Short mmCIF file of C-alpha atoms in Angstrom, two decimals:
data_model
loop_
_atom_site.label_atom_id
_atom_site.label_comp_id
_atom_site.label_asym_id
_atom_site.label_seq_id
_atom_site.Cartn_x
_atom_site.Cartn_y
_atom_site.Cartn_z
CA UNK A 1 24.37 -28.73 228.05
CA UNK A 2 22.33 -25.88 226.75
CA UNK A 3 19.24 -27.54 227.62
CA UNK A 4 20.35 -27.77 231.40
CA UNK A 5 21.95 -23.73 231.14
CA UNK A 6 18.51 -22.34 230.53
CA UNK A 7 16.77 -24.53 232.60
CA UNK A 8 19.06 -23.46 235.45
CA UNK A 9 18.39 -19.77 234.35
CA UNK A 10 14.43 -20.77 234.55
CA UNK A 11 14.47 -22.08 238.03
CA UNK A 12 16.02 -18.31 239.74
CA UNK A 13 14.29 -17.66 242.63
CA UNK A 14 10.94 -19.21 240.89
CA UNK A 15 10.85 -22.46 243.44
CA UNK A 16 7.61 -23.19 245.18
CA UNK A 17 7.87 -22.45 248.71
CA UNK A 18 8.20 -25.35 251.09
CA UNK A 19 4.88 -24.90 252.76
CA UNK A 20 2.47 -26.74 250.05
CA UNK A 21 -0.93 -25.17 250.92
CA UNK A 22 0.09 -21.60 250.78
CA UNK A 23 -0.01 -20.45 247.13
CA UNK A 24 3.23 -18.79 247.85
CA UNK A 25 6.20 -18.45 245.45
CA UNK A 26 9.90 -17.84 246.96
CA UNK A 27 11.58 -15.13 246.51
CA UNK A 28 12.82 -14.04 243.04
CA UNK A 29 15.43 -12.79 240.93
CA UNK A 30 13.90 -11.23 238.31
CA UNK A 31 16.26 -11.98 234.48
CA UNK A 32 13.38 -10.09 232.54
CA UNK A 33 14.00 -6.69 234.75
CA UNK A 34 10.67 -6.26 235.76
CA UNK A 35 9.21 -6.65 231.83
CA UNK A 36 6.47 -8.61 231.25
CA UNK A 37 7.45 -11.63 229.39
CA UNK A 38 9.32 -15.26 230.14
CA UNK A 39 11.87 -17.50 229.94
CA UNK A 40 11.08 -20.58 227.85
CA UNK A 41 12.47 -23.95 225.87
CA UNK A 42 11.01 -23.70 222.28
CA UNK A 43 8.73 -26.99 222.17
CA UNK A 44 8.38 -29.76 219.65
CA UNK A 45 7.03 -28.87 216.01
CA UNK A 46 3.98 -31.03 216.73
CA UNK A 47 3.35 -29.44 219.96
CA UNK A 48 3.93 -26.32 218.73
CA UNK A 49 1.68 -26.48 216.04
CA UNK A 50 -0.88 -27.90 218.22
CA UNK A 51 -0.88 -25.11 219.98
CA UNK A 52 -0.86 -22.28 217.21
CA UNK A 53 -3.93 -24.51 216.43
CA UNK A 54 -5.34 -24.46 219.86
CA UNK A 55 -4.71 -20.55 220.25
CA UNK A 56 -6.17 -19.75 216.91
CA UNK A 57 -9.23 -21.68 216.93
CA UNK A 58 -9.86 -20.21 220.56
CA UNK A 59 -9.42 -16.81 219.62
CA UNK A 60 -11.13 -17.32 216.31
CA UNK A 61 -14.45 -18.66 218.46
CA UNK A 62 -14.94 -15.20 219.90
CA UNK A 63 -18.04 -14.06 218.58
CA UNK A 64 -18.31 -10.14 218.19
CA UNK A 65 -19.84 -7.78 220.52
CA UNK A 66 -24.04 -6.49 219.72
CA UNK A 67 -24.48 -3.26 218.90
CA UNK A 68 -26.95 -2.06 221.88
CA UNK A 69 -26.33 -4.81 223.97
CA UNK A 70 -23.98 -5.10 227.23
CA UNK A 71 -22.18 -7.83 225.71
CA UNK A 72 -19.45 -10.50 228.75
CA UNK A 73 -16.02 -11.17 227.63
CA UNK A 74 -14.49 -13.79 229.89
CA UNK A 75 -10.40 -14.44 229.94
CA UNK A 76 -9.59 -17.39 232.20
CA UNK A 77 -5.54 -18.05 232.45
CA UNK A 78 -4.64 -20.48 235.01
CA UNK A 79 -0.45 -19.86 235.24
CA UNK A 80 1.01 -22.92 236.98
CA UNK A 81 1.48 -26.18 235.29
CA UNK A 82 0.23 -27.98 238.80
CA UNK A 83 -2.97 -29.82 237.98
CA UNK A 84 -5.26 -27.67 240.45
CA UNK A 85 -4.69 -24.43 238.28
CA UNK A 86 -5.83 -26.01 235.54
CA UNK A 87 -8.29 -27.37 237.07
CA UNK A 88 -9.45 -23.97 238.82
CA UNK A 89 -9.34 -22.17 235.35
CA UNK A 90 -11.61 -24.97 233.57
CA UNK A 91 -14.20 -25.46 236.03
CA UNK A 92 -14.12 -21.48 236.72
CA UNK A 93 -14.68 -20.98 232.97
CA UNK A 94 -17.39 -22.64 233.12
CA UNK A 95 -19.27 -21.23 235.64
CA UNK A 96 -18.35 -17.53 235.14
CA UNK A 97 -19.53 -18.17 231.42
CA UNK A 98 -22.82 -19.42 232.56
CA UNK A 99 -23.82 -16.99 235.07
CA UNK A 100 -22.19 -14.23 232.83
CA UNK A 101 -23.69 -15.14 229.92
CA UNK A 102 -20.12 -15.07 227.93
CA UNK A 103 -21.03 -18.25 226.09
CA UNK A 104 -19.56 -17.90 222.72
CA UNK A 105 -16.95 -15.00 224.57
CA UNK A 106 -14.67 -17.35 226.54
CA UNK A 107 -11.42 -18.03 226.23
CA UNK A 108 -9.42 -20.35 228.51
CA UNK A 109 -5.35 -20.22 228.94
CA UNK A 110 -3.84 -23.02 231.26
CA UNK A 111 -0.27 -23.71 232.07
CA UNK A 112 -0.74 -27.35 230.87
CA UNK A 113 -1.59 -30.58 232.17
CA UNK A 114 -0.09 -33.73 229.91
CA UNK A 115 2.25 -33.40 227.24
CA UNK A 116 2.90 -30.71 225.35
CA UNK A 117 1.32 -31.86 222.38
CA UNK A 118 -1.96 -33.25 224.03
CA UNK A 119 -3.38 -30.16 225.94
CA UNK A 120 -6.89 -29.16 226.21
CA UNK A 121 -6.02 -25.60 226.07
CA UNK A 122 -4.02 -22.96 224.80
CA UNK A 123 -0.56 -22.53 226.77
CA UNK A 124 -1.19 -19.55 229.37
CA UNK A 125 2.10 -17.69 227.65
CA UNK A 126 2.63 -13.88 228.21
CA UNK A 127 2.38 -13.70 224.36
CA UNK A 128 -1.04 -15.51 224.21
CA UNK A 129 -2.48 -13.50 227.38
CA UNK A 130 -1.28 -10.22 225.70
CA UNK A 131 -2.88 -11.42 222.69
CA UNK A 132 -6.26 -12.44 223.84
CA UNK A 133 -6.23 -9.47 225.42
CA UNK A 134 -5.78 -7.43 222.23
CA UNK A 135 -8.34 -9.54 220.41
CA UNK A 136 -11.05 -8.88 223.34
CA UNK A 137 -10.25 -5.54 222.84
CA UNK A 138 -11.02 -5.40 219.38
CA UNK A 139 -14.31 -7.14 219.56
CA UNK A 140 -16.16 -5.10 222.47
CA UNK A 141 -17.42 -1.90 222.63
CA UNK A 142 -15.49 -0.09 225.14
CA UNK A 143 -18.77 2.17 225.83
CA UNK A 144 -21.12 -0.96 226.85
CA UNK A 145 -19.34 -4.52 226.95
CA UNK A 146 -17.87 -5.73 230.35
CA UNK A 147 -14.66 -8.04 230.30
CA UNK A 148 -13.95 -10.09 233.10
CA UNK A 149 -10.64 -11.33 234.16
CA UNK A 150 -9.84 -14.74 236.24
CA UNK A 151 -6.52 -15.78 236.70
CA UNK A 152 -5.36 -18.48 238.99
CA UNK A 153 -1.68 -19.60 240.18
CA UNK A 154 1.01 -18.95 243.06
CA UNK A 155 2.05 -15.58 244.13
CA UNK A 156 5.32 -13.99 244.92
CA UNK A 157 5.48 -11.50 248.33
CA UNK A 158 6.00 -8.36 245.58
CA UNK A 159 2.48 -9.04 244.14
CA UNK A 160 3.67 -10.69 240.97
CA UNK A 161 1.56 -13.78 239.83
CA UNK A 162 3.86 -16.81 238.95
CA UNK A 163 3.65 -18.63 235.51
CA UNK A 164 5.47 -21.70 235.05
CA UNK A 165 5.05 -24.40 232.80
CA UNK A 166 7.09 -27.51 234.37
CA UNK A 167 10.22 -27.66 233.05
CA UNK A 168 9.91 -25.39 229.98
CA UNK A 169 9.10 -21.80 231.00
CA UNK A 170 9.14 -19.19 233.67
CA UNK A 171 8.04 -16.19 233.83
CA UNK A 172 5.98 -13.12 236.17
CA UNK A 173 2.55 -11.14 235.52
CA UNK A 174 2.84 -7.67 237.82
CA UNK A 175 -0.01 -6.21 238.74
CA UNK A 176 1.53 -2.97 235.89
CA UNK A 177 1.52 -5.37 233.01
CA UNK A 178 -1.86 -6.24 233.08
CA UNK A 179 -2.54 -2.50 233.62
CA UNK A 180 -1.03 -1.39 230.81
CA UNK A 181 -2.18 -4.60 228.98
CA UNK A 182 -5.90 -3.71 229.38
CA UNK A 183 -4.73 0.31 228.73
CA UNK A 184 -3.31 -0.51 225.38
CA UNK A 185 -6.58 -2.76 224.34
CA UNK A 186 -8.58 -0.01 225.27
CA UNK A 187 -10.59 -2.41 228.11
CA UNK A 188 -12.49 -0.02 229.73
CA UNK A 189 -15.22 -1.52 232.53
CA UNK A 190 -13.58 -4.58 233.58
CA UNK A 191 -13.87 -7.27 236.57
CA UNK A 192 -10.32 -8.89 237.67
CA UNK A 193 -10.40 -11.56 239.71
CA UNK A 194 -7.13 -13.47 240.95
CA UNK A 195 -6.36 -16.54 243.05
CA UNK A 196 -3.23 -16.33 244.71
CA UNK A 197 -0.99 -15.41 247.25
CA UNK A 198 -0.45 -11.44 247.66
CA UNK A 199 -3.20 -10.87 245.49
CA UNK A 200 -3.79 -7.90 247.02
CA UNK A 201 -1.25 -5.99 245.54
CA UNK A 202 -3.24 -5.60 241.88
CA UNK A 203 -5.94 -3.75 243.21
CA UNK A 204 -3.73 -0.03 243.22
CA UNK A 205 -2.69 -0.23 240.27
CA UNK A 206 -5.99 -1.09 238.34
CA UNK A 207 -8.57 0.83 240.85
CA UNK A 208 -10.59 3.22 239.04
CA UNK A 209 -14.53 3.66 238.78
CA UNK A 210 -14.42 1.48 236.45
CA UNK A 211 -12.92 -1.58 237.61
CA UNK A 212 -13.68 -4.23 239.74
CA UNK A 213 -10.90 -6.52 241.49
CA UNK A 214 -11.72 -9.24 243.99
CA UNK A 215 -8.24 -10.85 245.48
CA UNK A 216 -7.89 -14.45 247.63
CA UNK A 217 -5.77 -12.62 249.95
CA UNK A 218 -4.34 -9.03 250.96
CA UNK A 219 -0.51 -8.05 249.25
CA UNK A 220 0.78 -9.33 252.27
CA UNK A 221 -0.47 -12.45 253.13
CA UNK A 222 -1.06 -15.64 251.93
CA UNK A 223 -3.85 -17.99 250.55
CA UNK A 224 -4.61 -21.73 250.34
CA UNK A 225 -5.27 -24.90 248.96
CA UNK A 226 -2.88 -25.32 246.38
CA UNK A 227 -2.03 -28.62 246.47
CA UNK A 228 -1.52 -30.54 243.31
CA UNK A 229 -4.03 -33.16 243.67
CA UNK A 230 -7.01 -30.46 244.63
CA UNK A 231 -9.73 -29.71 242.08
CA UNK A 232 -9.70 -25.83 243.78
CA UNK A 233 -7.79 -23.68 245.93
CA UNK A 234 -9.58 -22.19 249.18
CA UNK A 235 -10.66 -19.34 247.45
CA UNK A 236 -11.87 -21.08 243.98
CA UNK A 237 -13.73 -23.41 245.91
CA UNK A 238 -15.61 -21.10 248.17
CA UNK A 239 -16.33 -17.82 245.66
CA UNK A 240 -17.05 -20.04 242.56
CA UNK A 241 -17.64 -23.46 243.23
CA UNK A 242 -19.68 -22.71 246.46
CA UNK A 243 -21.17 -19.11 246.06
CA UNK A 244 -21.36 -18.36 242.47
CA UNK A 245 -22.26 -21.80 241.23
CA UNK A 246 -25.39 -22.06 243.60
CA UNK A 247 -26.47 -18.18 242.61
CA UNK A 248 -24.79 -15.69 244.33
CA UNK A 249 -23.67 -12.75 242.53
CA UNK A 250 -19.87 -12.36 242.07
CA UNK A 251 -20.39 -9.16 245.08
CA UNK A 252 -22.54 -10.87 247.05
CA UNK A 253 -20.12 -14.20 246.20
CA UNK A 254 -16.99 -12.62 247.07
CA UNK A 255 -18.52 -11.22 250.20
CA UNK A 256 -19.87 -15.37 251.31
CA UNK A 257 -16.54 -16.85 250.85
CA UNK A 258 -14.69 -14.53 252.45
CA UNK A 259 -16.27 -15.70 255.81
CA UNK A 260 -16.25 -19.36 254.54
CA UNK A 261 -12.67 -18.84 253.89
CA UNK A 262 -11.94 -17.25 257.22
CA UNK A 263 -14.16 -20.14 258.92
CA UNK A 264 -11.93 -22.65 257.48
CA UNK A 265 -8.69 -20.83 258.36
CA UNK A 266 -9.89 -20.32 261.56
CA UNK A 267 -10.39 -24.24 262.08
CA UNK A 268 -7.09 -25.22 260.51
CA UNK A 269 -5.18 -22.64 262.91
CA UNK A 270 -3.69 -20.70 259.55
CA UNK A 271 -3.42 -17.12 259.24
CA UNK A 272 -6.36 -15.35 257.63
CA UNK A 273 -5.54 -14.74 254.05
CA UNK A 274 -7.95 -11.61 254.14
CA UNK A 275 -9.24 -11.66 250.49
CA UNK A 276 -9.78 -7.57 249.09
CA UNK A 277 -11.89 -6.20 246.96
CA UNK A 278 -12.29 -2.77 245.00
CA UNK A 279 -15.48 -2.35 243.59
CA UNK A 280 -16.15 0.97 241.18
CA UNK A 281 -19.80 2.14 240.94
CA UNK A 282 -19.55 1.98 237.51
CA UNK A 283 -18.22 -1.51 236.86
CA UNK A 284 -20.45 -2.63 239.88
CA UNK A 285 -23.82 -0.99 237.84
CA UNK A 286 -22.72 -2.94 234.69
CA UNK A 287 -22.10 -5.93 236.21
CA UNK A 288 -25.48 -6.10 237.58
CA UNK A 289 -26.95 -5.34 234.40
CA UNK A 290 -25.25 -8.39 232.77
CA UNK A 291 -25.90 -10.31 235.76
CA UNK A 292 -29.92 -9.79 235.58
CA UNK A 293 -30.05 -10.22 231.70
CA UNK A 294 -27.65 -14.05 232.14
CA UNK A 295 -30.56 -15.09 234.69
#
């Protein structure tokens, strides 16, 4: 009975929206009153210990920034339990880490794919974002490092990202909690990337000199290729697995699947997502410092 309460309480206004390529959450009310946290069923004690496992080992890997060096921190969260986030989020890793050089600097968040107590990766929790977050920012040195953001899920028409873990927990990431996430770590030059719908609504709050933020679609409008059984969504597939993976910059990326993206839409008769960008000077002349030194 308790068990079915709370998961009623998890589902309010959190349902996918009917339309399965948009990555487009309904409408929400919001139980947390616009805090950053979620709603969740505690899990097994071998799952959760698996995952206090998981989370420490990952954020026990981080190596430590090099004094002198422009040193790539790379946070990947993919926030929906639906196969295609996770697989976004692991293949994006992957690649970002490569042409980043953040080997070593990586860590990987995923809503889940399997049971609870046989994931690859840490749970992508508000509580383990917030704390990776921290960690990164004790490592780096706010003066030369570069931390780079990618976060993957659905997207609800106020601009907050979606995370849901099937069944088990629900929960919002505004565009102001990851803000005042980065703020309180003391994250200085960053790169923010996110894949969903509305995405456009986290460039205000985080545009500064120092901050980069490339978006699959404007705040008001949606993006695609969602759909359970994909590897990537539009926008993963053309920035990362098209553009970046076969050399492009993330700039010069963003800027090449935006017009695949808009070729595709245009073909499929869907309304252009518009993906936005916000590039400061001075996270754009660090990035392509980092960027010569990975090649």
């Amino acid at each position: 009975m308790l068990k079915k309460g709370l998961a009623a309480a998890l589902a309010l206004g959190l349902a996918l929206c009917a339309t399965a390529s948009a990555q487009q959450s309904g409408a929400q009310r919001d139980p947390l009153g616009g805090n950053f946290g979620a709603l969740e069923l505690a899990l097994s004690p071998r799952a959760a210990a698996q995952q206090q496992r998981l989370f420490a080992e990952a954020l026990g890997a981080l190596q430590p920034g090099r004094p002198g060096r422009a040193d790539v921190y790379l946070l990947v969260a993919g926030f929906w339990s639906d196969p295609v986030f996770e697989s976004e989020a692991r293949e994006g890793a992957a690649i970002l880490s490569r042409d980043l050089g953040a080997a070593g600097r990586t860590i990987v968040l995923t809503g889940g794919v399997g049971a609870p107590g046989d994931r690859a990766f840490p749970a992508a929790t508000p509580y383990h974002l917030n704390a990776a977050i921290g960690r990164i920012g004790e490592l780096i040195d706010p003066s030369e490092d570069l931390v780079v953001l990618f976060l993957t899920s659905h997207g609800y028409p106020d601009g907050g990202m979606a995370i849901r873990e099937h069944n088990r927990m629900q929960g919002v990431l505004r565009p102001v909690h990851l803000r005042d996430a980065l703020a309180d770590a003391g994250i200085r030059t960053r790169v923010v990337i996110v894949s969903s719908c509305f995405a456009g609504a986290f460039i205000p709050p985080l545009m500064d000199e120092n901050t980069i933020v490339l978006t699959a679609a404007a705040h008001n409008r949606t993006s695609f290729g969602c759909q359970p059984t994909r590897d990537w969504t539009y926008f993963g597939d053309a920035f990362l697995s098209q553009a970046v993976r076969n050399g492009a910059g993330l700039i010069a990326g963003f800027d090449a699947a935006t017009r695949t993206i808009a070729q595709w839409e245009s073909e499929q008769g869907l309304t252009p997502s518009q993906p936005q960008k916000h590039v400061g000077p001075r996270a754009a002349a660090l990035l392509a410092r980092v960027e010569r030194d990975a090649r």
